[in-house]
Amino acid sequence: MSIHLTVFGDPIEHSLSPILHYAFAQQFGIDLLYTKTHASKEVFSQMLTEFYSYGGIGANVTVPLKEHAFELCTKVTDAANLAKSVNTLKWQDEQLLGTNTDGAGFVQDLTVNHHQPLEHQTILLLGAGGGARGLLGPLLDQNPNMVYLANRTFERAINLCDEFDRDNLVPMDFERLDVLDQKIDVIINATSSSLNQDLLPIPDFMFVDSFVYDLMYSETGQTPLTQHAKLRGARHAVDGLGMLVEQGALGFEFWFDKKPETQSVIRALSQQVT
Ligand code: NDP
């Protein structure tokens, strides 16, 4: 009988998770059934219980349910605890275990797949939502020189910096980034601005010779930000498809204790979405 997993979210139609988990399962000959489940915040808890009672062994969780999933878990990993959100769930010994693989997936994609180190780098991180929160712990673990955190709602940037309480993490006023008169090595977009084709108020000089990473992924492999950055002298500008695959691989390992190969899956997905 197939092992049943699902991804919960709202909206969920666009999710690429089934494709990548089928590719991982094939590597190990695992008979997998991976579905997409549309769930609003109101019904998520009930649907999760039902999924388990019908034989589901685990699940992924995406926007806007990650914080809610964290609250529902009976046990969480350190990564989830730091992020206060969960993107991967599994049931074990009647417990609901949760982890967050977003941050580790991001670091793996940036530092290994794209060969861009974070250690001793000066970083501009945009956003203070679930995505930014998820990657902040693993990002700081890489010992960057400085992380400037800017968010449209400044108060959320201040609160997130207070929560992590690190000397090399400083909140920035989103509209006043030009006061940062220094070279930025890595610009990370963890806002959902690209979804609306909105551009962020990043001064042009910051793009020069920078590495730009947009967490959003798109059908063309480009986002408004990556295109804008390249035109302004960014050394490299990539979307978040690699992060998606890497966080998925870490989730797969959480369920099956097997580490899938990711490069072929990133290549196949890139061809599929472009
Ligand atoms: P949230 O809804 O939790 O947070 C949204 C963030 O974007 C907030 O900081 C919000 O600012 C900001 N924002 C929204 N619209 C705008 C805008 N027009 N201009 C400036 N800032 C804006 O979303 P997530 O953090 O979960 O997701 C953010 C992005 O990251 C999404 O595109 C998502 O798809 C992507 N992502 C990709 C992953 C991957 O594997 N590649 C994994 C996780 C996320 P404010 O606080 O002011 O509202």
PDB file of C-alpha atoms and ligand atoms in Angstrom:
ATOM      1  CA  MET A   1       0.000   0.000   0.000  1.00  0.00           C
ATOM      2  CA  SER A   2       1.223   3.520  -0.832  1.00  0.00           C
ATOM      3  CA  ILE A   3       2.592   5.777   1.879  1.00  0.00           C
ATOM      4  CA  HIS A   4       0.311   8.808   1.964  1.00  0.00           C
ATOM      5  CA  LEU A   5       1.642  12.360   2.412  1.00  0.00           C
ATOM      6  CA  THR A   6       0.031  15.673   1.553  1.00  0.00           C
ATOM      7  CA  VAL A   7       0.725  19.406   1.456  1.00  0.00           C
ATOM      8  CA  PHE A   8      -1.742  21.710   3.208  1.00  0.00           C
ATOM      9  CA  GLY A   9      -2.106  25.347   2.173  1.00  0.00           C
ATOM     10  CA  ASP A  10      -4.358  28.093   0.877  1.00  0.00           C
ATOM     11  CA  PRO A  11      -3.945  28.567  -2.063  1.00  0.00           C
ATOM     12  CA  ILE A  12      -2.442  25.197  -2.920  1.00  0.00           C
ATOM     13  CA  GLU A  13      -3.064  24.575  -6.635  1.00  0.00           C
ATOM     14  CA  HIS A  14       0.320  26.063  -7.633  1.00  0.00           C
ATOM     15  CA  SER A  15       2.364  23.827  -5.302  1.00  0.00           C
ATOM     16  CA  LEU A  16       5.261  21.920  -6.865  1.00  0.00           C
ATOM     17  CA  SER A  17       5.711  19.736  -3.768  1.00  0.00           C
ATOM     18  CA  PRO A  18       4.089  16.591  -5.251  1.00  0.00           C
ATOM     19  CA  ILE A  19       6.451  16.683  -8.241  1.00  0.00           C
ATOM     20  CA  LEU A  20       9.586  16.927  -6.158  1.00  0.00           C
ATOM     21  CA  HIS A  21       8.537  14.330  -3.583  1.00  0.00           C
ATOM     22  CA  TYR A  22       7.596  11.829  -6.296  1.00  0.00           C
ATOM     23  CA  ALA A  23      11.070  12.371  -7.759  1.00  0.00           C
ATOM     24  CA  PHE A  24      12.687  11.753  -4.338  1.00  0.00           C
ATOM     25  CA  ALA A  25      10.522   8.669  -3.667  1.00  0.00           C
ATOM     26  CA  GLN A  26      11.525   7.208  -7.026  1.00  0.00           C
ATOM     27  CA  GLN A  27      15.191   7.389  -6.009  1.00  0.00           C
ATOM     28  CA  PHE A  28      14.504   4.907  -3.175  1.00  0.00           C
ATOM     29  CA  GLY A  29      11.725   2.835  -4.749  1.00  0.00           C
ATOM     30  CA  ILE A  30       9.207   4.151  -2.204  1.00  0.00           C
ATOM     31  CA  ASP A  31       5.564   3.695  -3.195  1.00  0.00           C
ATOM     32  CA  LEU A  32       4.258   7.203  -2.451  1.00  0.00           C
ATOM     33  CA  LEU A  33       0.917   8.924  -2.757  1.00  0.00           C
ATOM     34  CA  TYR A  34       1.442  12.701  -2.324  1.00  0.00           C
ATOM     35  CA  THR A  35      -1.642  14.892  -2.626  1.00  0.00           C
ATOM     36  CA  LYS A  36      -2.453  18.606  -2.338  1.00  0.00           C
ATOM     37  CA  THR A  37      -5.009  19.585   0.305  1.00  0.00           C
ATOM     38  CA  HIS A  38      -6.663  22.968   0.295  1.00  0.00           C
ATOM     39  CA  ALA A  39      -7.115  24.063   3.916  1.00  0.00           C
ATOM     40  CA  SER A  40      -7.968  27.462   5.346  1.00  0.00           C
ATOM     41  CA  LYS A  41      -6.767  28.396   8.844  1.00  0.00           C
ATOM     42  CA  GLU A  42     -10.244  27.672  10.205  1.00  0.00           C
ATOM     43  CA  VAL A  43     -10.368  24.031   9.107  1.00  0.00           C
ATOM     44  CA  PHE A  44      -6.675  23.089   9.129  1.00  0.00           C
ATOM     45  CA  SER A  45      -6.610  21.410  12.546  1.00  0.00           C
ATOM     46  CA  GLN A  46      -9.647  19.270  11.790  1.00  0.00           C
ATOM     47  CA  MET A  47      -8.354  18.296   8.333  1.00  0.00           C
ATOM     48  CA  LEU A  48      -5.003  17.319   9.805  1.00  0.00           C
ATOM     49  CA  THR A  49      -6.693  14.976  12.291  1.00  0.00           C
ATOM     50  CA  GLU A  50      -8.793  13.475   9.518  1.00  0.00           C
ATOM     51  CA  PHE A  51      -5.745  12.976   7.293  1.00  0.00           C
ATOM     52  CA  TYR A  52      -4.013  11.043  10.091  1.00  0.00           C
ATOM     53  CA  SER A  53      -7.088   8.938  10.823  1.00  0.00           C
ATOM     54  CA  TYR A  54      -7.239   7.948   7.135  1.00  0.00           C
ATOM     55  CA  GLY A  55      -3.637   6.682   7.283  1.00  0.00           C
ATOM     56  CA  GLY A  56      -1.504   9.747   6.416  1.00  0.00           C
ATOM     57  CA  ILE A  57       1.983   9.555   7.944  1.00  0.00           C
ATOM     58  CA  GLY A  58       3.109  13.146   7.490  1.00  0.00           C
ATOM     59  CA  ALA A  59       2.563  16.427   5.664  1.00  0.00           C
ATOM     60  CA  ASN A  60       4.053  19.615   4.380  1.00  0.00           C
ATOM     61  CA  VAL A  61       2.531  22.930   5.369  1.00  0.00           C
ATOM     62  CA  THR A  62       2.678  26.125   3.371  1.00  0.00           C
ATOM     63  CA  VAL A  63       1.249  29.660   3.435  1.00  0.00           C
ATOM     64  CA  PRO A  64      -0.655  30.660   5.601  1.00  0.00           C
ATOM     65  CA  LEU A  65      -0.558  27.677   7.966  1.00  0.00           C
ATOM     66  CA  LYS A  66       3.041  27.379   9.175  1.00  0.00           C
ATOM     67  CA  GLU A  67       2.592  29.254  12.465  1.00  0.00           C
ATOM     68  CA  HIS A  68      -0.645  27.407  13.154  1.00  0.00           C
ATOM     69  CA  ALA A  69       1.083  24.069  12.483  1.00  0.00           C
ATOM     70  CA  PHE A  70       3.732  25.014  15.043  1.00  0.00           C
ATOM     71  CA  GLU A  71       1.050  25.503  17.688  1.00  0.00           C
ATOM     72  CA  LEU A  72      -0.583  22.159  16.918  1.00  0.00           C
ATOM     73  CA  CYS A  73       2.601  20.083  17.327  1.00  0.00           C
ATOM     74  CA  THR A  74       3.201  18.120  20.510  1.00  0.00           C
ATOM     75  CA  LYS A  75       6.966  18.138  19.873  1.00  0.00           C
ATOM     76  CA  VAL A  76       9.144  20.360  17.649  1.00  0.00           C
ATOM     77  CA  THR A  77      12.779  20.464  16.566  1.00  0.00           C
ATOM     78  CA  ASP A  78      15.117  23.306  17.537  1.00  0.00           C
ATOM     79  CA  ALA A  79      14.793  24.741  14.016  1.00  0.00           C
ATOM     80  CA  ALA A  80      11.006  24.936  14.327  1.00  0.00           C
ATOM     81  CA  ASN A  81      11.237  26.394  17.798  1.00  0.00           C
ATOM     82  CA  LEU A  82      13.558  29.133  16.613  1.00  0.00           C
ATOM     83  CA  ALA A  83      11.353  29.931  13.622  1.00  0.00           C
ATOM     84  CA  LYS A  84       8.105  29.552  15.614  1.00  0.00           C
ATOM     85  CA  SER A  85       6.737  27.920  12.491  1.00  0.00           C
ATOM     86  CA  VAL A  86       6.619  24.435  10.987  1.00  0.00           C
ATOM     87  CA  ASN A  87       6.726  23.367   7.331  1.00  0.00           C
ATOM     88  CA  THR A  88       7.025  19.583   7.809  1.00  0.00           C
ATOM     89  CA  LEU A  89       4.958  17.314  10.073  1.00  0.00           C
ATOM     90  CA  LYS A  90       5.011  13.638  10.945  1.00  0.00           C
ATOM     91  CA  TRP A  91       3.128  11.440  13.359  1.00  0.00           C
ATOM     92  CA  GLN A  92       5.236   9.185  15.536  1.00  0.00           C
ATOM     93  CA  ASP A  93       4.195   7.234  18.636  1.00  0.00           C
ATOM     94  CA  GLU A  94       0.932   9.198  18.814  1.00  0.00           C
ATOM     95  CA  GLN A  95       2.896  12.481  18.842  1.00  0.00           C
ATOM     96  CA  LEU A  96       2.700  15.170  16.179  1.00  0.00           C
ATOM     97  CA  LEU A  97       6.295  16.167  15.425  1.00  0.00           C
ATOM     98  CA  GLY A  98       7.147  19.331  13.527  1.00  0.00           C
ATOM     99  CA  THR A  99      10.255  20.785  11.982  1.00  0.00           C
ATOM    100  CA  ASN A 100      11.160  23.743   9.800  1.00  0.00           C
ATOM    101  CA  THR A 101      13.486  23.005   6.891  1.00  0.00           C
ATOM    102  CA  ASP A 102      13.153  26.364   5.089  1.00  0.00           C
ATOM    103  CA  GLY A 103      16.254  27.974   6.598  1.00  0.00           C
ATOM    104  CA  ALA A 104      18.528  24.975   6.147  1.00  0.00           C
ATOM    105  CA  GLY A 105      17.191  24.549   2.596  1.00  0.00           C
ATOM    106  CA  PHE A 106      17.973  28.175   1.821  1.00  0.00           C
ATOM    107  CA  VAL A 107      21.531  27.945   3.211  1.00  0.00           C
ATOM    108  CA  GLN A 108      22.151  24.715   1.288  1.00  0.00           C
ATOM    109  CA  ASP A 109      20.960  26.246  -1.992  1.00  0.00           C
ATOM    110  CA  LEU A 110      22.861  29.506  -1.603  1.00  0.00           C
ATOM    111  CA  THR A 111      26.138  28.228  -0.169  1.00  0.00           C
ATOM    112  CA  VAL A 112      26.447  24.824  -1.850  1.00  0.00           C
ATOM    113  CA  ASN A 113      24.449  24.976  -5.099  1.00  0.00           C
ATOM    114  CA  HIS A 114      25.311  28.615  -5.860  1.00  0.00           C
ATOM    115  CA  HIS A 115      28.712  28.680  -4.109  1.00  0.00           C
ATOM    116  CA  GLN A 116      27.904  31.954  -2.323  1.00  0.00           C
ATOM    117  CA  PRO A 117      29.250  31.949   1.251  1.00  0.00           C
ATOM    118  CA  LEU A 118      27.464  33.781   4.067  1.00  0.00           C
ATOM    119  CA  GLU A 119      30.331  33.814   6.541  1.00  0.00           C
ATOM    120  CA  HIS A 120      31.840  37.311   6.997  1.00  0.00           C
ATOM    121  CA  GLN A 121      29.352  38.730   4.469  1.00  0.00           C
ATOM    122  CA  THR A 122      27.234  41.859   4.813  1.00  0.00           C
ATOM    123  CA  ILE A 123      23.629  40.907   4.160  1.00  0.00           C
ATOM    124  CA  LEU A 124      20.413  42.790   3.493  1.00  0.00           C
ATOM    125  CA  LEU A 125      17.381  40.672   4.373  1.00  0.00           C
ATOM    126  CA  LEU A 126      13.997  42.043   3.285  1.00  0.00           C
ATOM    127  CA  GLY A 127      10.857  40.804   5.029  1.00  0.00           C
ATOM    128  CA  ALA A 128       9.777  39.840   8.516  1.00  0.00           C
ATOM    129  CA  GLY A 129       7.100  37.232   7.765  1.00  0.00           C
ATOM    130  CA  GLY A 130       7.236  33.446   7.980  1.00  0.00           C
ATOM    131  CA  GLY A 131       9.921  33.109   5.283  1.00  0.00           C
ATOM    132  CA  ALA A 132      12.318  35.586   6.914  1.00  0.00           C
ATOM    133  CA  ARG A 133      11.687  34.124  10.352  1.00  0.00           C
ATOM    134  CA  GLY A 134      12.374  30.608   9.075  1.00  0.00           C
ATOM    135  CA  LEU A 135      15.722  31.417   7.539  1.00  0.00           C
ATOM    136  CA  LEU A 136      17.081  33.825  10.141  1.00  0.00           C
ATOM    137  CA  GLY A 137      18.418  31.197  12.579  1.00  0.00           C
ATOM    138  CA  PRO A 138      20.343  29.129   9.992  1.00  0.00           C
ATOM    139  CA  LEU A 139      21.506  32.383   8.339  1.00  0.00           C
ATOM    140  CA  LEU A 140      22.964  33.746  11.593  1.00  0.00           C
ATOM    141  CA  ASP A 141      24.577  30.355  12.277  1.00  0.00           C
ATOM    142  CA  GLN A 142      26.724  31.005   9.204  1.00  0.00           C
ATOM    143  CA  ASN A 143      28.444  33.897  11.042  1.00  0.00           C
ATOM    144  CA  PRO A 144      27.727  36.751   8.682  1.00  0.00           C
ATOM    145  CA  ASN A 145      29.512  40.012   9.364  1.00  0.00           C
ATOM    146  CA  MET A 146      26.197  41.892   9.580  1.00  0.00           C
ATOM    147  CA  VAL A 147      22.547  41.255   8.717  1.00  0.00           C
ATOM    148  CA  TYR A 148      20.406  44.346   8.082  1.00  0.00           C
ATOM    149  CA  LEU A 149      16.747  43.397   8.362  1.00  0.00           C
ATOM    150  CA  ALA A 150      14.284  45.690   6.585  1.00  0.00           C
ATOM    151  CA  ASN A 151      10.539  45.282   6.454  1.00  0.00           C
ATOM    152  CA  ARG A 152       7.666  47.359   5.088  1.00  0.00           C
ATOM    153  CA  THR A 153       6.151  47.397   8.589  1.00  0.00           C
ATOM    154  CA  PHE A 154       9.178  48.563  10.536  1.00  0.00           C
ATOM    155  CA  GLU A 155       7.826  47.396  13.891  1.00  0.00           C
ATOM    156  CA  ARG A 156       7.880  43.765  12.733  1.00  0.00           C
ATOM    157  CA  ALA A 157      11.553  44.119  11.763  1.00  0.00           C
ATOM    158  CA  ILE A 158      12.343  45.548  15.214  1.00  0.00           C
ATOM    159  CA  ASN A 159      10.426  42.765  16.968  1.00  0.00           C
ATOM    160  CA  LEU A 160      12.157  40.026  14.981  1.00  0.00           C
ATOM    161  CA  CYS A 161      15.596  41.489  15.705  1.00  0.00           C
ATOM    162  CA  ASP A 162      14.719  41.777  19.407  1.00  0.00           C
ATOM    163  CA  GLU A 163      13.642  38.161  19.429  1.00  0.00           C
ATOM    164  CA  PHE A 164      16.921  36.876  17.981  1.00  0.00           C
ATOM    165  CA  ASP A 165      18.943  39.425  19.989  1.00  0.00           C
ATOM    166  CA  ARG A 166      22.255  39.281  18.118  1.00  0.00           C
ATOM    167  CA  ASP A 167      24.867  42.029  17.785  1.00  0.00           C
ATOM    168  CA  ASN A 168      25.160  41.390  14.052  1.00  0.00           C
ATOM    169  CA  LEU A 169      21.402  41.725  13.392  1.00  0.00           C
ATOM    170  CA  VAL A 170      20.079  45.287  12.967  1.00  0.00           C
ATOM    171  CA  PRO A 171      16.574  46.474  11.942  1.00  0.00           C
ATOM    172  CA  MET A 172      16.377  48.985   9.098  1.00  0.00           C
ATOM    173  CA  ASP A 173      13.750  51.423   7.948  1.00  0.00           C
ATOM    174  CA  PHE A 174      12.525  50.043   4.606  1.00  0.00           C
ATOM    175  CA  GLU A 175      12.197  53.485   2.996  1.00  0.00           C
ATOM    176  CA  ARG A 176      15.580  54.731   4.253  1.00  0.00           C
ATOM    177  CA  LEU A 177      17.948  52.045   3.025  1.00  0.00           C
ATOM    178  CA  ASP A 178      20.061  54.720   1.331  1.00  0.00           C
ATOM    179  CA  VAL A 179      21.429  55.717   4.758  1.00  0.00           C
ATOM    180  CA  LEU A 180      23.285  52.398   4.687  1.00  0.00           C
ATOM    181  CA  ASP A 181      26.269  53.756   2.872  1.00  0.00           C
ATOM    182  CA  GLN A 182      28.138  50.498   2.471  1.00  0.00           C
ATOM    183  CA  LYS A 183      28.677  47.558   0.170  1.00  0.00           C
ATOM    184  CA  ILE A 184      26.112  44.786   0.456  1.00  0.00           C
ATOM    185  CA  ASP A 185      27.353  41.311  -0.474  1.00  0.00           C
ATOM    186  CA  VAL A 186      24.066  39.392  -0.421  1.00  0.00           C
ATOM    187  CA  ILE A 187      20.512  40.719  -0.836  1.00  0.00           C
ATOM    188  CA  ILE A 188      17.758  38.292   0.184  1.00  0.00           C
ATOM    189  CA  ASN A 189      14.135  38.970  -0.676  1.00  0.00           C
ATOM    190  CA  ALA A 190      11.869  37.183   1.794  1.00  0.00           C
ATOM    191  CA  THR A 191       8.880  39.434   1.109  1.00  0.00           C
ATOM    192  CA  SER A 192       5.982  38.444  -1.102  1.00  0.00           C
ATOM    193  CA  SER A 193       6.392  41.662  -3.136  1.00  0.00           C
ATOM    194  CA  SER A 194       7.308  39.764  -6.305  1.00  0.00           C
ATOM    195  CA  LEU A 195       3.900  38.066  -6.260  1.00  0.00           C
ATOM    196  CA  ASN A 196       2.347  41.441  -7.132  1.00  0.00           C
ATOM    197  CA  GLN A 197       5.235  42.418  -9.416  1.00  0.00           C
ATOM    198  CA  ASP A 198       6.041  45.171  -6.887  1.00  0.00           C
ATOM    199  CA  LEU A 199       9.609  46.437  -6.748  1.00  0.00           C
ATOM    200  CA  LEU A 200      11.334  47.002  -3.420  1.00  0.00           C
ATOM    201  CA  PRO A 201      12.900  50.367  -2.489  1.00  0.00           C
ATOM    202  CA  ILE A 202      16.470  49.091  -2.682  1.00  0.00           C
ATOM    203  CA  PRO A 203      18.917  51.836  -3.744  1.00  0.00           C
ATOM    204  CA  ASP A 204      20.654  51.045  -7.043  1.00  0.00           C
ATOM    205  CA  PHE A 205      24.182  51.163  -5.602  1.00  0.00           C
ATOM    206  CA  MET A 206      23.428  48.166  -3.385  1.00  0.00           C
ATOM    207  CA  PHE A 207      22.965  45.851  -6.359  1.00  0.00           C
ATOM    208  CA  VAL A 208      26.425  46.450  -7.785  1.00  0.00           C
ATOM    209  CA  ASP A 209      28.452  43.228  -7.531  1.00  0.00           C
ATOM    210  CA  SER A 210      25.918  41.712  -5.100  1.00  0.00           C
ATOM    211  CA  PHE A 211      24.375  38.250  -5.019  1.00  0.00           C
ATOM    212  CA  VAL A 212      20.579  38.600  -5.073  1.00  0.00           C
ATOM    213  CA  TYR A 213      18.391  35.730  -3.863  1.00  0.00           C
ATOM    214  CA  ASP A 214      14.610  35.971  -4.239  1.00  0.00           C
ATOM    215  CA  LEU A 215      12.774  33.319  -2.191  1.00  0.00           C
ATOM    216  CA  MET A 216       9.920  33.465  -4.638  1.00  0.00           C
ATOM    217  CA  TYR A 217      10.177  31.193  -7.668  1.00  0.00           C
ATOM    218  CA  SER A 218       8.504  31.786 -10.974  1.00  0.00           C
ATOM    219  CA  GLU A 219       7.569  30.066 -14.186  1.00  0.00           C
ATOM    220  CA  THR A 220      10.359  31.812 -16.042  1.00  0.00           C
ATOM    221  CA  GLY A 221      13.044  31.304 -13.393  1.00  0.00           C
ATOM    222  CA  GLN A 222      13.120  35.112 -13.128  1.00  0.00           C
ATOM    223  CA  THR A 223      11.295  37.463 -10.772  1.00  0.00           C
ATOM    224  CA  PRO A 224      10.797  41.243 -10.993  1.00  0.00           C
ATOM    225  CA  LEU A 225      13.610  41.610  -8.452  1.00  0.00           C
ATOM    226  CA  THR A 226      16.128  39.310 -10.159  1.00  0.00           C
ATOM    227  CA  GLN A 227      15.560  41.076 -13.488  1.00  0.00           C
ATOM    228  CA  HIS A 228      15.852  44.512 -11.893  1.00  0.00           C
ATOM    229  CA  ALA A 229      19.010  43.479 -10.011  1.00  0.00           C
ATOM    230  CA  LYS A 230      20.769  42.142 -13.101  1.00  0.00           C
ATOM    231  CA  LEU A 231      20.164  45.411 -14.931  1.00  0.00           C
ATOM    232  CA  ARG A 232      21.759  47.275 -12.015  1.00  0.00           C
ATOM    233  CA  GLY A 233      24.960  45.296 -11.904  1.00  0.00           C
ATOM    234  CA  ALA A 234      24.202  42.358  -9.621  1.00  0.00           C
ATOM    235  CA  ARG A 235      26.854  39.662  -9.984  1.00  0.00           C
ATOM    236  CA  HIS A 236      24.214  36.970  -9.737  1.00  0.00           C
ATOM    237  CA  ALA A 237      20.429  36.981  -9.197  1.00  0.00           C
ATOM    238  CA  VAL A 238      18.446  33.781  -8.662  1.00  0.00           C
ATOM    239  CA  ASP A 239      14.942  32.721  -7.671  1.00  0.00           C
ATOM    240  CA  GLY A 240      13.969  30.312  -4.860  1.00  0.00           C
ATOM    241  CA  LEU A 241      13.436  27.108  -6.826  1.00  0.00           C
ATOM    242  CA  GLY A 242      16.604  25.524  -5.432  1.00  0.00           C
ATOM    243  CA  MET A 243      15.517  26.381  -1.895  1.00  0.00           C
ATOM    244  CA  LEU A 244      12.167  24.742  -2.550  1.00  0.00           C
ATOM    245  CA  VAL A 245      13.869  21.513  -3.600  1.00  0.00           C
ATOM    246  CA  GLU A 246      16.428  21.590  -0.773  1.00  0.00           C
ATOM    247  CA  GLN A 247      13.843  22.251   1.969  1.00  0.00           C
ATOM    248  CA  GLY A 248      11.782  19.426   0.451  1.00  0.00           C
ATOM    249  CA  ALA A 249      14.765  17.054   0.525  1.00  0.00           C
ATOM    250  CA  LEU A 250      15.335  17.804   4.210  1.00  0.00           C
ATOM    251  CA  GLY A 251      11.637  17.173   4.870  1.00  0.00           C
ATOM    252  CA  PHE A 252      11.851  13.873   2.980  1.00  0.00           C
ATOM    253  CA  GLU A 253      14.777  12.897   5.224  1.00  0.00           C
ATOM    254  CA  PHE A 254      12.685  13.823   8.292  1.00  0.00           C
ATOM    255  CA  TRP A 255      10.005  11.347   7.156  1.00  0.00           C
ATOM    256  CA  PHE A 256      12.067   8.497   5.709  1.00  0.00           C
ATOM    257  CA  ASP A 257      15.550   8.897   7.195  1.00  0.00           C
ATOM    258  CA  LYS A 258      16.924   8.862   3.635  1.00  0.00           C
ATOM    259  CA  LYS A 259      18.769  11.741   1.982  1.00  0.00           C
ATOM    260  CA  PRO A 260      17.645  12.289  -1.609  1.00  0.00           C
ATOM    261  CA  GLU A 261      19.868  13.605  -4.380  1.00  0.00           C
ATOM    262  CA  THR A 262      18.670  17.113  -5.317  1.00  0.00           C
ATOM    263  CA  GLN A 263      20.630  18.331  -8.362  1.00  0.00           C
ATOM    264  CA  SER A 264      18.726  16.240 -10.914  1.00  0.00           C
ATOM    265  CA  VAL A 265      15.418  17.330  -9.366  1.00  0.00           C
ATOM    266  CA  ILE A 266      16.367  21.035  -9.508  1.00  0.00           C
ATOM    267  CA  ARG A 267      17.362  20.585 -13.167  1.00  0.00           C
ATOM    268  CA  ALA A 268      14.141  18.744 -14.044  1.00  0.00           C
ATOM    269  CA  LEU A 269      11.953  21.292 -12.272  1.00  0.00           C
ATOM    270  CA  SER A 270      13.772  24.244 -13.869  1.00  0.00           C
ATOM    271  CA  GLN A 271      13.048  22.752 -17.283  1.00  0.00           C
ATOM    272  CA  GLN A 272       9.457  22.107 -16.313  1.00  0.00           C
ATOM    273  CA  VAL A 273       8.689  25.629 -15.057  1.00  0.00           C
ATOM    274  CA  THR A 274      10.477  27.475 -17.851  1.00  0.00           C
TER     275      THR A 274
HETATM  276  P1  NDP B   1       4.289  36.187   4.852  1.00  0.00           P
HETATM  277  O1  NDP B   1       2.898  36.478   4.409  1.00  0.00           O
HETATM  278  O2  NDP B   1       4.526  35.534   6.169  1.00  0.00           O
HETATM  279  O3  NDP B   1       5.147  37.580   4.900  1.00  0.00           O
HETATM  280  C1  NDP B   1       5.089  38.467   3.820  1.00  0.00           C
HETATM  281  C2  NDP B   1       6.220  39.484   3.942  1.00  0.00           C
HETATM  282  O4  NDP B   1       6.268  40.238   2.732  1.00  0.00           O
HETATM  283  C3  NDP B   1       6.042  40.485   5.071  1.00  0.00           C
HETATM  284  O5  NDP B   1       7.317  40.851   5.540  1.00  0.00           O
HETATM  285  C4  NDP B   1       5.365  41.679   4.349  1.00  0.00           C
HETATM  286  O6  NDP B   1       5.594  42.922   4.976  1.00  0.00           O
HETATM  287  C5  NDP B   1       6.088  41.643   3.034  1.00  0.00           C
HETATM  288  N1  NDP B   1       5.356  42.227   1.897  1.00  0.00           N
HETATM  289  C6  NDP B   1       4.207  41.774   1.340  1.00  0.00           C
HETATM  290  N2  NDP B   1       3.877  42.511   0.261  1.00  0.00           N
HETATM  291  C7  NDP B   1       4.830  43.471   0.143  1.00  0.00           C
HETATM  292  C8  NDP B   1       5.044  44.536  -0.774  1.00  0.00           C
HETATM  293  N3  NDP B   1       4.200  44.776  -1.783  1.00  0.00           N
HETATM  294  N4  NDP B   1       6.149  45.309  -0.605  1.00  0.00           N
HETATM  295  C9  NDP B   1       6.996  45.072   0.410  1.00  0.00           C
HETATM  296  N5  NDP B   1       6.846  44.074   1.318  1.00  0.00           N
HETATM  297  C10 NDP B   1       5.782  43.282   1.180  1.00  0.00           C
HETATM  298  O7  NDP B   1       4.948  35.354   3.641  1.00  0.00           O
HETATM  299  P2  NDP B   1       6.215  34.382   3.714  1.00  0.00           P
HETATM  300  O8  NDP B   1       7.273  35.044   4.524  1.00  0.00           O
HETATM  301  O9  NDP B   1       5.794  33.018   4.101  1.00  0.00           O
HETATM  302  O10 NDP B   1       6.653  34.302   2.176  1.00  0.00           O
HETATM  303  C11 NDP B   1       7.374  35.359   1.569  1.00  0.00           C
HETATM  304  C12 NDP B   1       7.843  34.920   0.187  1.00  0.00           C
HETATM  305  O11 NDP B   1       8.792  33.863   0.323  1.00  0.00           O
HETATM  306  C13 NDP B   1       6.721  34.363  -0.701  1.00  0.00           C
HETATM  307  O12 NDP B   1       6.949  34.822  -2.023  1.00  0.00           O
HETATM  308  C14 NDP B   1       6.907  32.857  -0.615  1.00  0.00           C
HETATM  309  O13 NDP B   1       6.441  32.196  -1.778  1.00  0.00           O
HETATM  310  C15 NDP B   1       8.428  32.766  -0.502  1.00  0.00           C
HETATM  311  N6  NDP B   1       8.901  31.520   0.125  1.00  0.00           N
HETATM  312  C16 NDP B   1       9.622  30.650  -0.644  1.00  0.00           C
HETATM  313  C17 NDP B   1      10.125  29.472  -0.118  1.00  0.00           C
HETATM  314  C18 NDP B   1      10.934  28.565  -1.004  1.00  0.00           C
HETATM  315  O14 NDP B   1      11.119  27.387  -0.655  1.00  0.00           O
HETATM  316  N7  NDP B   1      11.468  29.049  -2.114  1.00  0.00           N
HETATM  317  C19 NDP B   1       9.862  29.085   1.283  1.00  0.00           C
HETATM  318  C20 NDP B   1       9.122  30.096   2.043  1.00  0.00           C
HETATM  319  C21 NDP B   1       8.638  31.255   1.467  1.00  0.00           C
HETATM  320  P3  NDP B   1       4.618  43.474   6.131  1.00  0.00           P
HETATM  321  O15 NDP B   1       5.129  42.879   7.412  1.00  0.00           O
HETATM  322  O16 NDP B   1       4.782  44.937   6.049  1.00  0.00           O
HETATM  323  O17 NDP B   1       3.232  43.006   5.768  1.00  0.00           O
END
